[in-house]
PDB file of C-alpha atoms in Angstrom:
ATOM      1  CA  MET A   7     -28.708 -14.261  -8.228  1.00  0.00           C
ATOM      2  CA  PRO A   8     -25.256 -13.215  -6.752  1.00  0.00           C
ATOM      3  CA  SER A   9     -25.682 -10.598  -4.162  1.00  0.00           C
ATOM      4  CA  PHE A  10     -22.710  -8.335  -2.874  1.00  0.00           C
ATOM      5  CA  ASP A  11     -22.331  -6.119   0.119  1.00  0.00           C
ATOM      6  CA  ALA A  12     -19.527  -4.128   1.683  1.00  0.00           C
ATOM      7  CA  CYS A  13     -19.690  -5.130   5.494  1.00  0.00           C
ATOM      8  CA  PRO A  14     -17.638  -3.471   8.082  1.00  0.00           C
ATOM      9  CA  LEU A  15     -14.828  -5.464   9.774  1.00  0.00           C
ATOM     10  CA  ASP A  16     -15.761  -6.357  13.486  1.00  0.00           C
ATOM     11  CA  GLY A  17     -14.425  -4.649  16.168  1.00  0.00           C
ATOM     12  CA  TYR A  18     -14.053  -1.116  14.807  1.00  0.00           C
ATOM     13  CA  PRO A  19     -16.232   2.020  14.398  1.00  0.00           C
ATOM     14  CA  THR A  20     -18.748   1.200  11.647  1.00  0.00           C
ATOM     15  CA  GLU A  21     -16.998   3.959   9.289  1.00  0.00           C
ATOM     16  CA  LEU A  22     -13.477   2.645   9.777  1.00  0.00           C
ATOM     17  CA  GLY A  23     -14.526  -0.928   9.716  1.00  0.00           C
ATOM     18  CA  LEU A  24     -16.253  -0.367   6.440  1.00  0.00           C
ATOM     19  CA  LEU A  25     -13.054   1.415   5.055  1.00  0.00           C
ATOM     20  CA  LEU A  26     -10.800  -1.238   6.131  1.00  0.00           C
ATOM     21  CA  ALA A  27     -13.119  -3.966   4.532  1.00  0.00           C
ATOM     22  CA  THR A  28     -12.684  -1.967   1.399  1.00  0.00           C
ATOM     23  CA  LEU A  29      -9.057  -1.882   1.914  1.00  0.00           C
ATOM     24  CA  GLN A  30      -9.042  -5.537   2.255  1.00  0.00           C
ATOM     25  CA  SER A  31     -11.153  -6.264  -0.929  1.00  0.00           C
ATOM     26  CA  CYS A  32      -8.859  -3.925  -2.920  1.00  0.00           C
ATOM     27  CA  THR A  33      -5.819  -5.608  -1.961  1.00  0.00           C
ATOM     28  CA  TRP A  34      -7.211  -9.123  -2.722  1.00  0.00           C
ATOM     29  CA  ASP A  35      -8.385  -7.792  -6.240  1.00  0.00           C
ATOM     30  CA  TRP A  36      -5.237  -6.685  -7.270  1.00  0.00           C
ATOM     31  CA  ARG A  37      -3.129  -9.545  -5.984  1.00  0.00           C
ATOM     32  CA  ASP A  38      -5.729 -12.117  -7.711  1.00  0.00           C
ATOM     33  CA  GLU A  39      -5.272 -10.255 -11.167  1.00  0.00           C
ATOM     34  CA  LEU A  40      -1.528  -9.842 -10.620  1.00  0.00           C
ATOM     35  CA  GLY A  41      -1.224 -13.867  -9.951  1.00  0.00           C
ATOM     36  CA  ASP A  42       2.251 -15.375  -9.870  1.00  0.00           C
ATOM     37  CA  VAL A  43       5.094 -13.238 -11.074  1.00  0.00           C
ATOM     38  CA  ASP A  44       8.715 -14.390 -11.481  1.00  0.00           C
ATOM     39  CA  GLU A  45      11.579 -12.501  -9.962  1.00  0.00           C
ATOM     40  CA  ASP A  46      12.626 -11.021 -13.486  1.00  0.00           C
ATOM     41  CA  ALA A  47       9.313  -9.341 -13.837  1.00  0.00           C
ATOM     42  CA  ILE A  48       9.389  -8.215 -10.266  1.00  0.00           C
ATOM     43  CA  VAL A  49      12.544  -5.929 -10.787  1.00  0.00           C
ATOM     44  CA  TRP A  50      11.938  -5.200 -14.462  1.00  0.00           C
ATOM     45  CA  GLN A  51      11.952  -1.497 -15.417  1.00  0.00           C
ATOM     46  CA  ALA A  52      10.280   0.060 -18.327  1.00  0.00           C
ATOM     47  CA  ARG A  53      12.938   2.657 -18.369  1.00  0.00           C
ATOM     48  CA  SER A  54      16.133   3.264 -16.309  1.00  0.00           C
ATOM     49  CA  GLY A  55      15.011   4.639 -13.063  1.00  0.00           C
ATOM     50  CA  GLY A  56      11.153   3.897 -13.909  1.00  0.00           C
ATOM     51  CA  HIS A  57       8.561   1.695 -11.774  1.00  0.00           C
ATOM     52  CA  SER A  58       8.800  -1.907 -11.230  1.00  0.00           C
ATOM     53  CA  ILE A  59       6.509  -4.188  -9.437  1.00  0.00           C
ATOM     54  CA  GLY A  60       8.975  -4.631  -6.745  1.00  0.00           C
ATOM     55  CA  ALA A  61       9.263  -1.030  -6.006  1.00  0.00           C
ATOM     56  CA  VAL A  62       5.847  -0.069  -6.162  1.00  0.00           C
ATOM     57  CA  LEU A  63       5.017  -3.098  -3.579  1.00  0.00           C
ATOM     58  CA  LEU A  64       7.433  -1.604  -1.221  1.00  0.00           C
ATOM     59  CA  HIS A  65       6.176   1.954  -1.670  1.00  0.00           C
ATOM     60  CA  ILE A  66       2.531   0.498  -1.155  1.00  0.00           C
ATOM     61  CA  GLY A  67       3.621  -0.791   2.213  1.00  0.00           C
ATOM     62  CA  GLU A  68       5.654   2.213   3.363  1.00  0.00           C
ATOM     63  CA  VAL A  69       2.671   4.489   2.283  1.00  0.00           C
ATOM     64  CA  GLU A  70       0.357   2.621   4.322  1.00  0.00           C
ATOM     65  CA  LEU A  71       2.747   2.669   7.348  1.00  0.00           C
ATOM     66  CA  TYR A  72       3.217   6.544   6.909  1.00  0.00           C
ATOM     67  CA  TRP A  73      -0.415   7.469   6.802  1.00  0.00           C
ATOM     68  CA  ILE A  74      -1.668   5.098   9.564  1.00  0.00           C
ATOM     69  CA  GLU A  75       1.309   5.041  11.956  1.00  0.00           C
ATOM     70  CA  GLU A  76       2.955   8.476  11.468  1.00  0.00           C
ATOM     71  CA  VAL A  77       0.149  10.911  10.525  1.00  0.00           C
ATOM     72  CA  VAL A  78      -2.752   9.449  12.551  1.00  0.00           C
ATOM     73  CA  LEU A  79      -1.036   8.074  15.547  1.00  0.00           C
ATOM     74  CA  GLY A  80       2.198  10.042  15.628  1.00  0.00           C
ATOM     75  CA  ARG A  81       4.716   7.353  15.657  1.00  0.00           C
ATOM     76  CA  GLU A  82       7.815   7.953  13.482  1.00  0.00           C
ATOM     77  CA  MET A  83       8.685   5.227  11.053  1.00  0.00           C
ATOM     78  CA  SER A  84      11.674   3.119  12.421  1.00  0.00           C
ATOM     79  CA  GLU A  85      15.016   3.022  10.697  1.00  0.00           C
ATOM     80  CA  ALA A  86      14.490  -0.457   9.896  1.00  0.00           C
ATOM     81  CA  ASP A  87      11.017   0.345   8.205  1.00  0.00           C
ATOM     82  CA  LEU A  88      12.687   3.175   6.143  1.00  0.00           C
ATOM     83  CA  GLN A  89      15.610   0.647   4.850  1.00  0.00           C
ATOM     84  CA  LEU A  90      13.143  -2.216   4.230  1.00  0.00           C
ATOM     85  CA  PHE A  91      10.778  -0.241   2.102  1.00  0.00           C
ATOM     86  CA  MET A  92      13.420   2.023   0.365  1.00  0.00           C
ATOM     87  CA  SER A  93      11.949   5.270   1.414  1.00  0.00           C
ATOM     88  CA  ARG A  94      15.009   7.495   1.270  1.00  0.00           C
ATOM     89  CA  GLU A  95      15.783   5.932  -2.457  1.00  0.00           C
ATOM     90  CA  ILE A  96      12.351   6.062  -4.003  1.00  0.00           C
ATOM     91  CA  GLU A  97      11.708   9.450  -5.006  1.00  0.00           C
ATOM     92  CA  GLN A  98       8.161   9.308  -6.501  1.00  0.00           C
ATOM     93  CA  TYR A  99       7.587  13.051  -7.322  1.00  0.00           C
ATOM     94  CA  LYS A 100      10.680  13.106  -9.212  1.00  0.00           C
ATOM     95  CA  GLY A 101       9.843   9.531 -11.154  1.00  0.00           C
ATOM     96  CA  GLN A 102      12.945   8.062  -9.810  1.00  0.00           C
ATOM     97  CA  TRP A 103      12.552   4.230  -8.591  1.00  0.00           C
ATOM     98  CA  PRO A 104      15.497   2.271  -7.578  1.00  0.00           C
ATOM     99  CA  SER A 105      16.095  -1.397  -8.424  1.00  0.00           C
ATOM    100  CA  PRO A 106      14.003  -3.377  -5.898  1.00  0.00           C
ATOM    101  CA  PRO A 107      15.472  -6.436  -4.168  1.00  0.00           C
ATOM    102  CA  ARG A 108      15.734  -9.430  -6.416  1.00  0.00           C
ATOM    103  CA  ARG A 109      13.158 -11.635  -4.237  1.00  0.00           C
ATOM    104  CA  PRO A 110      10.171 -13.766  -5.022  1.00  0.00           C
ATOM    105  CA  LEU A 111       6.746 -12.471  -5.057  1.00  0.00           C
ATOM    106  CA  SER A 112       5.828 -13.982  -1.714  1.00  0.00           C
ATOM    107  CA  TRP A 113       8.477 -12.253  -0.090  1.00  0.00           C
ATOM    108  CA  TYR A 114       6.964  -8.826  -0.962  1.00  0.00           C
ATOM    109  CA  LEU A 115       3.525 -10.050  -0.019  1.00  0.00           C
ATOM    110  CA  GLU A 116       4.936 -10.991   3.571  1.00  0.00           C
ATOM    111  CA  ARG A 117       5.812  -7.602   4.044  1.00  0.00           C
ATOM    112  CA  LEU A 118       2.658  -6.218   2.979  1.00  0.00           C
ATOM    113  CA  ASP A 119       0.932  -8.621   5.257  1.00  0.00           C
ATOM    114  CA  GLU A 120       3.093  -7.410   7.898  1.00  0.00           C
ATOM    115  CA  VAL A 121       2.034  -4.121   7.312  1.00  0.00           C
ATOM    116  CA  ARG A 122      -1.658  -4.766   7.095  1.00  0.00           C
ATOM    117  CA  ALA A 123      -1.509  -6.495  10.459  1.00  0.00           C
ATOM    118  CA  ARG A 124       0.058  -3.427  11.969  1.00  0.00           C
ATOM    119  CA  THR A 125      -2.744  -1.434  10.426  1.00  0.00           C
ATOM    120  CA  LEU A 126      -5.493  -3.456  11.542  1.00  0.00           C
ATOM    121  CA  ALA A 127      -3.878  -3.379  15.211  1.00  0.00           C
ATOM    122  CA  ALA A 128      -3.101   0.431  14.806  1.00  0.00           C
ATOM    123  CA  VAL A 129      -6.709   1.282  13.684  1.00  0.00           C
ATOM    124  CA  ARG A 130      -7.915  -0.040  16.951  1.00  0.00           C
ATOM    125  CA  ASP A 131      -5.909   2.889  18.490  1.00  0.00           C
ATOM    126  CA  PHE A 132      -7.299   5.560  16.098  1.00  0.00           C
ATOM    127  CA  PRO A 133      -8.870   8.695  17.436  1.00  0.00           C
ATOM    128  CA  ALA A 134     -12.714   9.197  16.220  1.00  0.00           C
ATOM    129  CA  PRO A 135     -13.146   8.912  12.582  1.00  0.00           C
ATOM    130  CA  ASP A 136     -13.854  12.525  11.977  1.00  0.00           C
ATOM    131  CA  ALA A 137     -11.167  13.662  14.699  1.00  0.00           C
ATOM    132  CA  GLU A 138      -9.005  16.579  12.976  1.00  0.00           C
ATOM    133  CA  ILE A 139      -5.196  15.746  12.674  1.00  0.00           C
ATOM    134  CA  PRO A 140      -2.684  18.280  12.058  1.00  0.00           C
ATOM    135  CA  TRP A 141      -0.578  17.607   8.489  1.00  0.00           C
ATOM    136  CA  LEU A 142       1.613  19.841   7.012  1.00  0.00           C
ATOM    137  CA  GLU A 143      -0.414  22.679   6.184  1.00  0.00           C
ATOM    138  CA  HIS A 144      -3.542  21.064   6.172  1.00  0.00           C
ATOM    139  CA  THR A 145      -5.735  18.682   8.625  1.00  0.00           C
ATOM    140  CA  VAL A 146      -6.832  15.139   7.842  1.00  0.00           C
ATOM    141  CA  THR A 147      -9.309  12.786   9.519  1.00  0.00           C
ATOM    142  CA  PRO A 148      -8.719   9.001  10.215  1.00  0.00           C
ATOM    143  CA  ARG A 149     -11.580   8.587   7.837  1.00  0.00           C
ATOM    144  CA  TRP A 150      -9.827  10.567   4.974  1.00  0.00           C
ATOM    145  CA  VAL A 151      -6.524   8.683   5.690  1.00  0.00           C
ATOM    146  CA  LEU A 152      -8.230   5.231   5.315  1.00  0.00           C
ATOM    147  CA  SER A 153      -9.921   6.380   2.247  1.00  0.00           C
ATOM    148  CA  HIS A 154      -6.496   7.731   0.694  1.00  0.00           C
ATOM    149  CA  VAL A 155      -4.753   4.578   1.601  1.00  0.00           C
ATOM    150  CA  ILE A 156      -7.344   2.643  -0.514  1.00  0.00           C
ATOM    151  CA  GLU A 157      -7.017   5.068  -3.503  1.00  0.00           C
ATOM    152  CA  HIS A 158      -3.340   4.648  -3.206  1.00  0.00           C
ATOM    153  CA  GLU A 159      -3.377   1.187  -3.333  1.00  0.00           C
ATOM    154  CA  SER A 160      -5.962   0.767  -5.951  1.00  0.00           C
ATOM    155  CA  TYR A 161      -3.768   3.031  -8.284  1.00  0.00           C
ATOM    156  CA  HIS A 162      -0.656   1.258  -7.972  1.00  0.00           C
ATOM    157  CA  GLY A 163      -2.434  -2.147  -8.003  1.00  0.00           C
ATOM    158  CA  GLY A 164      -3.461  -1.324 -11.610  1.00  0.00           C
ATOM    159  CA  GLN A 165       0.082  -0.007 -12.206  1.00  0.00           C
ATOM    160  CA  MET A 166       1.500  -3.063 -11.504  1.00  0.00           C
ATOM    161  CA  LEU A 167      -0.965  -5.144 -13.755  1.00  0.00           C
ATOM    162  CA  LEU A 168       0.290  -2.619 -16.479  1.00  0.00           C
ATOM    163  CA  LEU A 169       3.697  -3.191 -15.514  1.00  0.00           C
ATOM    164  CA  GLN A 170       3.236  -6.995 -15.783  1.00  0.00           C
ATOM    165  CA  ASP A 171       1.734  -6.598 -19.171  1.00  0.00           C
ATOM    166  CA  LEU A 172       4.711  -4.368 -20.627  1.00  0.00           C
ATOM    167  CA  TYR A 173       7.219  -6.928 -19.407  1.00  0.00           C
ATOM    168  CA  ALA A 174       5.173 -10.017 -20.954  1.00  0.00           C
ATOM    169  CA  ALA A 175       5.050  -7.898 -24.111  1.00  0.00           C
ATOM    170  CA  GLY A 176       8.824  -7.395 -24.141  1.00  0.00           C
ATOM    171  CA  SER A 177      10.014 -10.980 -23.177  1.00  0.00           C
TER     172      SER A 177
END
């Protein structure tokens, strides 16, 4: 009988290591389901200014960097990161998503792998999992930030799968 368990990543406080392991698992799941996507599908938008797989991939990377490095560790995003992840062009709350760069899926996944490597390194510098960090008019904890990044990536992972299906249905 198969057995499943979630084990914390080694070298981190247990709470954070477990959340990091969950984040990794989430990433592997949607990547496996997404499979190989061609460049036409990556840049396709169901409507003008709507979501695309490529823009969502960039958004996932930007959001992970923002929460991990900027909110928890107080490091402002670099100009290079802001440009790479189209941070100024994507207006998620207005539903405005620019056309992403026409690149192979491997290019996007390499960018996300770079972000994840930065995340894994940055979490080693995190304060205690329950430390309260001021954010806007609230406080957040490192533990909450990691859970939010997991939730965010899971949401958009499913969204990319739907975009892929919509693209395939229309081609």
